[in-house]
Coordinates of C-alpha atoms (C1' of nucleotides) in Angstrom, one line a residue:
Chain A
M1 CA 94.6 136.8 125.4
S2 CA 91.5 136.8 122.9
A3 CA 90.0 133.5 121.1
D4 CA 90.9 135.2 117.3
D5 CA 94.2 135.5 118.8
Q6 CA 95.0 132.1 119.8
N7 CA 92.9 131.1 116.4
A8 CA 96.3 132.7 115.0
Q9 CA 99.1 131.4 116.9
E10 CA 98.0 127.2 116.2
A11 CA 97.1 128.5 113.3
V12 CA 101.2 129.1 112.7
T13 CA 102.4 126.5 110.4
F14 CA 106.3 126.3 108.0
A15 CA 104.5 128.7 105.5
D16 CA 104.2 131.7 108.0
L17 CA 108.3 131.8 108.6
G18 CA 109.6 132.9 106.2
L19 CA 111.1 129.8 104.7
S20 CA 112.8 129.6 101.2
P21 CA 109.7 127.3 99.0
K22 CA 112.3 124.6 98.0
V23 CA 113.4 124.4 102.7
L24 CA 109.2 124.1 102.4
A25 CA 109.1 121.9 100.4
A26 CA 111.7 119.6 102.7
V27 CA 109.7 120.0 105.4
T28 CA 106.4 118.9 104.3
D29 CA 108.4 115.9 102.9
A30 CA 109.1 115.1 106.1
G31 CA 105.6 115.4 107.5
Y32 CA 105.7 118.6 109.7
T33 CA 103.5 120.9 108.6
T34 CA 103.0 123.0 112.8
P35 CA 106.9 124.8 114.1
T36 CA 107.6 123.7 117.9
P37 CA 107.4 127.0 120.2
I38 CA 111.8 127.8 119.6
Q39 CA 110.7 126.7 116.3
A40 CA 108.3 129.3 115.9
G41 CA 109.7 132.3 117.8
A42 CA 113.0 131.7 116.8
I43 CA 112.9 131.3 112.6
P44 CA 111.4 134.4 111.3
H45 CA 114.3 136.0 113.1
A46 CA 117.5 133.8 111.6
V47 CA 115.1 134.4 108.4
Q48 CA 115.9 138.0 108.3
G49 CA 119.8 137.9 110.1
K50 CA 118.7 138.2 113.8
D51 CA 120.7 137.2 116.0
V52 CA 119.0 134.1 118.4
L53 CA 119.3 133.4 122.1
G54 CA 117.4 130.2 122.3
I55 CA 116.6 128.8 125.6
A56 CA 115.4 125.5 124.6
Q57 CA 115.9 122.2 125.8
T58 CA 117.2 118.9 123.7
G59 CA 113.5 117.7 122.2
T60 CA 111.7 121.0 121.9
G61 CA 113.2 121.3 118.2
K62 CA 115.6 123.1 118.2
T63 CA 117.7 121.6 115.2
A64 CA 115.1 122.9 113.2
A65 CA 115.0 126.0 114.4
F66 CA 118.2 126.7 113.2
V67 CA 118.4 124.2 110.1
L68 CA 116.1 125.9 108.4
P69 CA 116.7 128.9 108.3
M70 CA 120.1 128.9 107.6
I71 CA 119.4 126.9 104.2
T72 CA 117.1 128.8 103.8
R73 CA 120.0 132.0 104.0
I74 CA 122.9 130.4 102.7
E75 CA 120.5 129.6 99.2
K76 CA 122.4 132.5 97.1
G77 CA 126.0 132.1 97.4
R78 CA 128.8 129.3 97.4
A79 CA 131.8 128.4 99.3
R80 CA 135.7 128.8 98.4
A81 CA 137.8 126.2 98.9
R82 CA 138.3 126.1 103.3
M83 CA 136.2 128.9 104.6
P84 CA 133.4 127.4 105.0
R85 CA 130.4 130.4 105.3
T86 CA 128.4 128.7 107.9
L87 CA 129.3 126.9 111.3
I88 CA 127.6 124.8 114.1
L89 CA 129.2 124.1 116.9
E90 CA 128.4 120.9 119.4
P91 CA 129.6 119.7 122.2
T92 CA 128.9 116.0 121.2
R93 CA 130.6 113.7 118.5
E94 CA 127.0 112.4 118.5
L95 CA 125.0 115.7 117.6
A96 CA 127.1 116.6 115.6
A97 CA 126.0 113.7 113.8
Q98 CA 123.0 114.3 113.8
V99 CA 122.7 118.0 113.3
E100 CA 124.7 116.8 110.0
E101 CA 121.0 114.4 109.5
N102 CA 119.4 116.7 109.7
F103 CA 121.1 119.2 107.4
I104 CA 121.1 116.8 104.5
K105 CA 117.1 115.9 106.0
Y106 CA 115.8 119.3 105.0
G107 CA 118.5 119.9 102.1
K108 CA 118.1 118.2 99.6
N109 CA 116.6 120.4 97.5
H110 CA 119.4 122.4 97.4
R111 CA 123.3 121.1 96.6
L112 CA 124.7 121.7 100.3
N113 CA 128.2 120.8 100.7
I114 CA 128.1 119.3 104.4
A115 CA 131.6 118.9 106.3
L116 CA 131.2 117.3 109.4
L117 CA 133.9 117.5 112.0
I118 CA 135.0 115.7 115.2
G119 CA 137.2 113.5 116.5
G120 CA 137.8 109.8 116.4
V121 CA 138.3 109.5 112.5
S122 CA 140.5 110.0 109.6
F123 CA 141.0 114.1 109.3
D124 CA 141.8 112.9 105.0
E125 CA 138.1 113.1 104.3
Q126 CA 137.0 115.8 106.2
E127 CA 140.3 118.2 104.6
K128 CA 138.9 116.9 101.4
K129 CA 135.4 117.9 102.1
L130 CA 137.0 121.4 103.8
E131 CA 138.5 122.0 100.0
R132 CA 136.2 121.5 98.2
G133 CA 134.3 124.5 100.0
A134 CA 131.2 124.0 102.9
D135 CA 128.2 125.3 102.5
V136 CA 127.9 123.5 105.7
L137 CA 130.8 122.7 108.5
I138 CA 129.0 120.9 111.7
A139 CA 131.9 120.4 114.6
T140 CA 133.2 119.4 117.7
P141 CA 135.6 122.7 118.7
G142 CA 139.2 120.1 119.6
R143 CA 138.6 119.0 115.8
M144 CA 137.9 122.6 114.3
L145 CA 140.1 124.2 116.2
D146 CA 142.6 121.1 115.1
H147 CA 142.4 121.7 111.7
F148 CA 142.3 125.8 111.7
E149 CA 145.7 124.6 113.2
R150 CA 146.8 122.8 110.3
G151 CA 145.8 125.5 108.4
K152 CA 143.2 124.0 106.2
L153 CA 140.5 126.0 108.1
L154 CA 139.6 129.9 107.5
L155 CA 137.1 131.3 109.0
T156 CA 137.0 134.9 108.1
G157 CA 134.0 133.7 105.8
V158 CA 131.9 131.9 108.3
E159 CA 128.5 134.3 107.9
I160 CA 126.3 132.5 110.6
L161 CA 127.7 130.7 113.7
V162 CA 125.8 127.9 116.0
I163 CA 127.3 127.7 119.2
D164 CA 124.9 124.7 120.3
E165 CA 123.7 123.5 123.9
A166 CA 125.9 126.3 125.1
D167 CA 125.0 125.1 128.9
R168 CA 126.8 121.3 128.7
M169 CA 130.1 122.8 126.2
L170 CA 130.7 125.2 129.8
D171 CA 129.8 122.3 132.0
M172 CA 133.3 119.4 129.8
G173 CA 135.0 123.3 129.5
F174 CA 134.7 123.7 126.2
I175 CA 133.4 127.8 127.3
P176 CA 137.1 128.9 126.0
D177 CA 137.3 127.4 122.6
I178 CA 134.6 128.6 121.8
E179 CA 135.8 132.0 123.0
R180 CA 139.3 131.5 120.6
I181 CA 136.4 130.4 118.3
C182 CA 133.9 133.5 118.7
K183 CA 137.6 135.3 118.2
L184 CA 138.9 133.9 115.0
I185 CA 135.2 134.9 112.8
P186 CA 133.9 138.0 111.6
F187 CA 132.2 140.7 113.8
T188 CA 129.5 140.8 110.5
R189 CA 128.6 137.3 110.8
Q190 CA 124.5 136.2 112.3
T191 CA 125.4 134.0 115.6
L192 CA 122.4 131.5 116.5
F193 CA 123.2 131.0 120.1
F194 CA 121.1 127.6 123.0
S195 CA 121.7 126.7 125.9
A196 CA 118.7 124.8 128.2
T197 CA 120.0 127.0 130.5
M198 CA 121.2 130.1 131.8
P199 CA 123.8 130.3 134.1
P200 CA 125.9 133.5 134.8
E201 CA 128.8 132.1 132.5
I202 CA 126.8 131.7 129.7
T203 CA 125.2 135.3 129.7
K204 CA 129.1 137.3 130.0
L205 CA 129.0 134.6 126.5
T206 CA 126.1 135.8 124.9
E207 CA 126.9 139.5 126.6
Q208 CA 129.9 139.2 124.7
F209 CA 129.2 137.6 121.2
L210 CA 125.7 138.6 120.7
Q211 CA 124.7 141.3 118.9
A212 CA 121.0 142.6 119.9
P213 CA 120.4 139.0 119.6
V214 CA 115.9 138.0 119.8
R215 CA 115.5 136.3 123.2
V216 CA 113.1 133.4 122.9
E217 CA 112.3 131.0 126.2
V218 CA 109.9 128.1 125.5
S219 CA 108.3 126.5 129.5
K220 CA 111.0 124.6 130.6
A221 CA 110.1 121.3 129.9
A222 CA 108.2 120.8 133.2
S223 CA 111.0 119.1 135.1
T224 CA 109.7 115.5 134.5
G225 CA 107.2 114.8 132.7
V226 CA 104.3 113.7 133.7
N227 CA 104.0 111.0 130.9
I228 CA 107.3 109.8 133.0
T229 CA 105.6 106.8 135.5
Q230 CA 109.3 106.6 137.8
R231 CA 110.1 104.1 140.2
L232 CA 112.4 103.5 143.0
V233 CA 114.2 99.5 143.0
K234 CA 115.6 98.7 145.7
S235 CA 119.5 96.6 145.7
G236 CA 122.5 95.3 147.8
N237 CA 125.3 97.2 147.0
K238 CA 126.8 95.1 144.7
G239 CA 127.6 94.9 141.2
W240 CA 125.9 91.7 141.0
D241 CA 123.4 92.7 142.3
K242 CA 122.3 95.4 140.6
R243 CA 122.6 93.4 137.6
E244 CA 119.9 90.5 138.8
A245 CA 117.6 93.1 140.1
L246 CA 118.4 95.0 136.0
R247 CA 117.5 91.5 135.3
N248 CA 114.5 90.5 137.2
L249 CA 113.4 93.9 136.4
M250 CA 113.4 94.2 132.4
R251 CA 111.4 90.6 132.2
E252 CA 108.9 92.1 134.6
E253 CA 108.2 94.7 132.0
D254 CA 109.2 92.2 128.8
A255 CA 105.3 92.7 127.5
T256 CA 105.7 96.9 127.6
L257 CA 109.1 97.2 127.1
K258 CA 109.6 97.7 123.2
N259 CA 114.0 99.5 123.6
A260 CA 115.0 100.8 126.8
I261 CA 118.5 103.3 127.4
I262 CA 119.8 101.3 130.7
F263 CA 122.2 104.1 132.4
C264 CA 125.6 103.5 133.9
N265 CA 127.6 106.9 135.7
R266 CA 131.5 105.2 135.2
K267 CA 132.3 103.7 131.5
V268 CA 133.8 100.0 132.9
D269 CA 131.1 99.8 134.3
V270 CA 128.4 100.1 131.0
S271 CA 130.8 97.9 129.5
E272 CA 130.4 95.6 132.6
L273 CA 127.0 95.0 132.7
F274 CA 126.7 95.2 128.1
R275 CA 128.9 92.2 128.7
S276 CA 126.3 90.3 132.0
L277 CA 123.6 91.3 129.6
V278 CA 125.0 89.7 126.4
R279 CA 125.9 86.6 128.6
H280 CA 122.5 86.6 129.9
G281 CA 120.8 86.6 126.4
F282 CA 119.4 90.0 126.1
D283 CA 120.2 92.1 122.9
A284 CA 122.1 94.8 124.1
G285 CA 124.6 97.4 122.4
A286 CA 126.2 99.4 124.9
L287 CA 127.1 103.4 123.8
H288 CA 130.2 105.2 125.6
G289 CA 133.3 108.2 124.7
D290 CA 135.9 105.3 125.2
M291 CA 134.8 103.3 121.8
D292 CA 136.0 103.1 118.9
Q293 CA 134.0 106.0 116.7
R294 CA 132.4 103.4 113.8
A295 CA 131.0 101.3 117.2
R296 CA 129.7 104.2 118.7
M297 CA 127.5 104.8 114.8
A298 CA 127.3 101.3 114.8
M299 CA 125.8 100.8 118.7
L300 CA 123.0 104.1 117.7
A301 CA 122.0 103.2 114.2
G302 CA 121.4 99.9 115.6
F303 CA 119.3 100.8 118.1
R304 CA 117.3 103.9 116.5
D305 CA 116.8 101.0 114.2
G306 CA 115.0 98.3 116.1
K307 CA 117.7 96.1 115.7
L308 CA 119.6 95.9 119.2
R309 CA 116.9 96.5 122.2
Y310 CA 118.7 97.8 125.2
L311 CA 121.2 100.2 124.6
V312 CA 124.0 100.3 128.0
A313 CA 124.4 104.4 128.2
S314 CA 127.5 106.5 129.9
D315 CA 125.9 109.7 129.9
V316 CA 127.0 110.5 126.7
A317 CA 123.5 109.6 126.0
A318 CA 121.6 111.4 128.4
R319 CA 120.8 115.1 126.7
G320 CA 120.0 116.0 122.3
L321 CA 120.7 112.7 121.2
D322 CA 117.2 112.3 119.3
I323 CA 116.2 108.4 119.7
P324 CA 112.5 108.9 118.9
D325 CA 110.3 106.4 121.1
V326 CA 112.6 104.8 123.7
S327 CA 109.5 103.4 126.1
H328 CA 112.0 102.9 128.7
V329 CA 115.3 104.1 130.9
F330 CA 116.8 102.2 133.5
N331 CA 119.4 103.9 135.2
F332 CA 121.7 100.6 136.7
D333 CA 123.4 103.6 139.1
V334 CA 122.4 106.6 140.7
P335 CA 123.0 109.5 138.7
I336 CA 125.2 111.7 141.0
H337 CA 124.2 115.2 139.8
A338 CA 120.6 115.1 140.0
E339 CA 119.8 117.5 136.7
D340 CA 121.5 113.9 134.9
Y341 CA 118.5 112.2 135.6
V342 CA 116.3 114.5 134.5
H343 CA 117.7 114.3 131.1
R344 CA 117.8 110.8 131.6
I345 CA 114.1 109.4 131.9
G346 CA 113.8 112.5 129.6
R347 CA 115.0 109.9 127.1
T348 CA 111.3 108.3 126.6
G349 CA 107.9 109.5 127.7
R350 CA 109.2 112.0 124.7
A351 CA 106.3 114.2 121.7
G352 CA 103.2 112.9 124.5
R353 CA 104.4 109.5 125.3
L354 CA 103.9 107.1 127.8
G355 CA 107.6 106.0 129.0
K356 CA 108.4 104.1 132.7
S357 CA 112.1 104.3 134.3
F358 CA 113.1 102.0 137.0
T359 CA 115.9 103.8 139.1
I360 CA 118.4 100.9 141.1
V361 CA 119.1 102.1 144.5
T362 CA 121.7 101.4 147.2
K363 CA 121.4 101.8 150.7
S364 CA 124.9 104.1 149.4
D365 CA 122.9 106.2 147.5
A366 CA 120.4 108.3 149.4
K367 CA 122.0 111.9 149.7
Y368 CA 122.1 111.9 146.1
L369 CA 118.3 110.9 145.9
D370 CA 116.9 113.4 148.5
A371 CA 118.8 116.0 145.8
I372 CA 116.8 114.3 142.8
E373 CA 113.7 113.7 144.4
K374 CA 114.3 118.1 145.9
V375 CA 115.3 119.0 142.4
T376 CA 111.7 117.1 140.5
G377 CA 110.9 118.0 143.1
N378 CA 108.4 114.8 144.3
K379 CA 108.7 111.2 146.0
I380 CA 109.4 109.0 143.6
E381 CA 107.7 105.2 144.8
W382 CA 108.8 102.4 145.4
H383 CA 108.5 99.5 142.8
D384 CA 108.3 96.9 145.0
G385 CA 108.9 98.1 148.8
D386 CA 111.9 100.3 149.6
L387 CA 116.0 99.8 151.3
S388 CA 114.6 98.8 154.6
T389 CA 113.9 95.4 153.5
V390 CA 116.9 94.7 151.3
V391 CA 118.5 91.8 152.2
Q392 CA 122.7 92.3 151.0
S393 CA 124.6 89.8 149.5
E394 CA 127.6 88.2 151.2
G395 CA 130.7 87.3 149.9
E396 CA 133.9 89.7 148.2
D397 CA 132.2 91.6 145.6
D398 CA 131.1 89.4 142.9
A399 CA 133.2 88.0 142.1
P400 CA 133.2 85.1 144.4
R401 CA 135.0 83.3 142.8
R402 CA 138.0 84.3 143.1
G403 CA 140.5 83.6 145.9
R404 CA 140.6 85.7 148.5
G405 CA 142.9 88.8 148.0
A406 CA 143.0 89.4 145.1
P407 CA 140.2 91.5 144.0
K408 CA 141.4 94.9 144.1
R409 CA 139.4 97.0 142.1
G410 CA 141.6 95.6 137.9
S411 CA 141.6 92.2 139.3
R412 CA 138.1 92.1 139.1
K413 CA 137.3 93.1 136.0
E414 CA 139.1 90.1 134.5
E415 CA 136.1 88.1 133.6
S416 CA 135.5 91.3 130.5
G417 CA 139.1 91.2 129.5
R418 CA 139.4 88.1 129.2
P419 CA 139.4 87.0 124.9
R420 CA 135.1 86.0 124.3
R421 CA 137.0 83.3 122.9
A422 CA 138.2 80.9 126.0
R423 CA 134.8 82.4 128.0
A424 CA 132.4 80.2 125.4
S425 CA 133.0 76.7 126.6
E426 CA 131.2 78.0 129.9
K427 CA 127.2 80.0 128.9
P428 CA 126.9 79.8 125.3
I429 CA 125.9 84.0 124.1
R430 CA 122.4 83.2 122.4
N431 CA 122.3 86.5 121.3
P432 CA 123.8 87.1 117.2
V433 CA 123.5 90.3 117.1
A434 CA 124.8 91.9 120.2
D435 CA 128.2 89.5 119.4
V436 CA 128.6 90.9 116.3
V437 CA 128.6 94.3 119.2
E438 CA 130.4 93.2 121.3
E439 CA 133.4 92.2 118.6
A440 CA 132.6 95.9 117.7
V441 CA 132.8 98.0 121.4
M442 CA 136.0 95.7 122.9
Q443 CA 138.2 95.4 120.3
H444 CA 138.5 99.0 119.0
P445 CA 141.1 98.0 116.0
A446 CA 139.7 100.0 113.6
P447 CA 140.3 97.3 110.4
T448 CA 140.4 100.7 107.9
A449 CA 142.8 102.8 110.6
P450 CA 141.9 106.1 110.3
A451 CA 144.5 107.7 107.9
E452 CA 146.7 109.5 110.2
T453 CA 147.2 106.8 112.6
Q454 CA 148.9 105.3 109.0
S455 CA 150.8 107.8 108.1
P456 CA 150.6 111.3 110.4
P457 CA 151.3 114.2 108.6
P458 CA 154.9 115.9 110.5
A459 CA 153.0 118.7 113.2
Q460 CA 151.6 115.7 114.8
K461 CA 154.5 112.5 114.1
V462 CA 156.3 115.3 116.6
R463 CA 153.7 115.1 119.2
R464 CA 154.2 111.4 118.9
E465 CA 157.4 111.2 119.2
E466 CA 157.0 113.6 122.2
I467 CA 154.5 110.8 124.2
R468 CA 155.7 108.2 122.9
S469 CA 159.1 108.8 125.0
Q470 CA 156.8 109.7 128.1
N471 CA 155.9 106.1 127.8
A472 CA 159.0 105.0 127.5
R473 CA 158.4 103.1 130.5
R474 CA 155.6 101.1 129.9
K475 CA 155.8 99.1 126.8
D476 CA 152.0 98.3 126.6
A477 CA 150.8 102.1 127.0
P478 CA 149.1 102.8 123.9
V479 CA 151.2 105.8 122.4
E480 CA 147.9 107.6 122.0
R481 CA 147.3 107.9 125.5
P482 CA 149.2 110.1 127.5
E483 CA 148.3 108.7 131.0
P484 CA 148.4 105.1 131.3
R485 CA 145.3 104.0 131.9
P486 CA 143.7 102.0 134.8
A487 CA 143.4 98.2 134.5
E488 CA 139.4 98.3 134.6
E489 CA 139.1 100.5 132.3
R490 CA 141.2 98.8 129.5
A491 CA 138.5 96.1 129.8
T492 CA 136.9 98.6 126.8
A493 CA 139.9 99.2 125.1
N494 CA 141.0 96.8 122.3
T495 CA 143.7 94.3 124.0
H496 CA 145.1 93.3 120.4
R497 CA 146.1 96.9 120.3
G498 CA 149.4 97.0 117.8
R499 CA 149.8 93.4 117.5
R500 CA 147.1 92.3 115.2
K501 CA 147.2 92.8 111.8
P502 CA 145.0 95.1 109.1
D503 CA 144.4 91.8 106.7
D504 CA 143.8 89.3 109.7
M505 CA 140.4 92.1 110.1
A506 CA 139.6 92.7 107.2
D507 CA 136.3 94.3 108.1
G508 CA 137.1 94.5 111.7
T509 CA 133.8 91.0 112.5
V510 CA 136.4 88.6 112.9
G511 CA 135.2 85.0 113.0
F512 CA 131.1 86.3 111.2
G513 CA 131.5 86.4 108.6
D514 CA 128.5 86.6 107.1
D515 CA 126.5 87.4 110.1
M516 CA 127.2 90.7 109.7
P517 CA 123.7 92.6 110.2
D518 CA 123.2 95.5 108.2
F519 CA 123.0 98.4 110.2
M520 CA 127.1 97.9 110.8
K521 CA 128.2 97.7 107.8
V522 CA 126.0 100.9 107.2
A523 CA 127.7 102.8 109.9
V524 CA 130.6 101.8 109.2
K525 CA 130.8 104.6 106.7
V526 CA 131.7 107.2 108.6
Chain B
dA1 C1' 131.5 108.4 143.0
dA2 C1' 131.9 110.9 136.8
dA3 C1' 131.6 111.2 131.5
dA4 C1' 132.7 114.1 127.6
dA5 C1' 136.1 116.4 124.0
dA6 C1' 142.7 116.9 119.8
dC7 C1' 146.6 113.8 119.0

DNA sequence: AAAAAAC
């Protein structure tokens, strides 16, 4: 490449990409002048209506790479009732909500009707938005198909289809849904397709559903960024050992720790660790897929706004979520799949900043650790001596005061499942923010119960009856759940489900009155 | 040894 070419490339600005003046103005207002490689590569083609195959990780500016040209292209024209003009499919609810935020930010000079169709929230409002005519429809596949089957949605008017995070959709078993949806949309559409990797199934999908796509590939972010300091931390096998190791680490790092995500492999452990950290006075929140949708939103908002310094999370938070400025990532568990390690620690050290990651390792993690070191291609240093120096703690798991014989896996969780009131005398919770949040996460009777729960439309009522009869044997089985849930999982569920009246929890913050932090109120609007 | 996603 000549020096001139290089200069020319450096000189690329958003103004050179063919975006409309109104979109450009919004981009400028947001403070951006220079597009990222994926944006510079994809936008010029996308604004011309071409199909694009974008191969890019999250954190590369991928979302704006489709949002900006889409707004440009739908400037003219209006949506008709139940016939959205564009459809964006996302694998998780949070990602979908995040894309909506992007449309709001960059569409501020337009009058866009945006509809967000995700599970876990009421159908009513979503239907209203569809009825009004959506310029932009953002959805997770399940809820979208649900609306479609109810006849609330016609896909024949879709001009632009976006499939985001295709490889993750594959992991999650969404590909049949995606194929079905693709077939429902006219062939004359424009398709923008994004995936971080291109396994054979995904390649097949692109061959089937893209027409002469422009392929834009941005250099794979070095599997683990050089600006992330990675360390391993030894620990005994027990949950108790690991939690103590984590707390020590958190205290050690306190001076330089701005905020941190703490990953667990399992949802139960997210809940348990969250409760434990709160009891120890850390202002932590929690995020996993079994939580009430309102609480998920509230947690994320609280963490982003800096109201919560720690977020204990499952891998729902490992990819794609845009949480800027995370200074630390802690792996409470070694991830079972090596790629997850890369994604998790990739939540720190973004945009060239420095980041730190610590992974708590026990003797039984050896093989997973090997896999990680193989994938990332480097040996990770031990923080403070390796596993050979670990002292295993004695005793029956981490509930020593419970009688012998009792601790089946479920009963061990009793402590975390017990109502908070009973615990209050043991250890005062010193953290009001997390305390409020705990109410929201662990007891998820949506105070303004989703409308469909109160008056399900006939079709759904029938389905519910089926489920109810399936569960007839189990008196306490939640009707929404076809499968009986294991005891330990119930630690995350609402123990009062079905027993409390909505009036008892007018605003969902039982017993906290005026102490509800602002971010909770904001997030609750969903 | 997992998580996620419709009800």
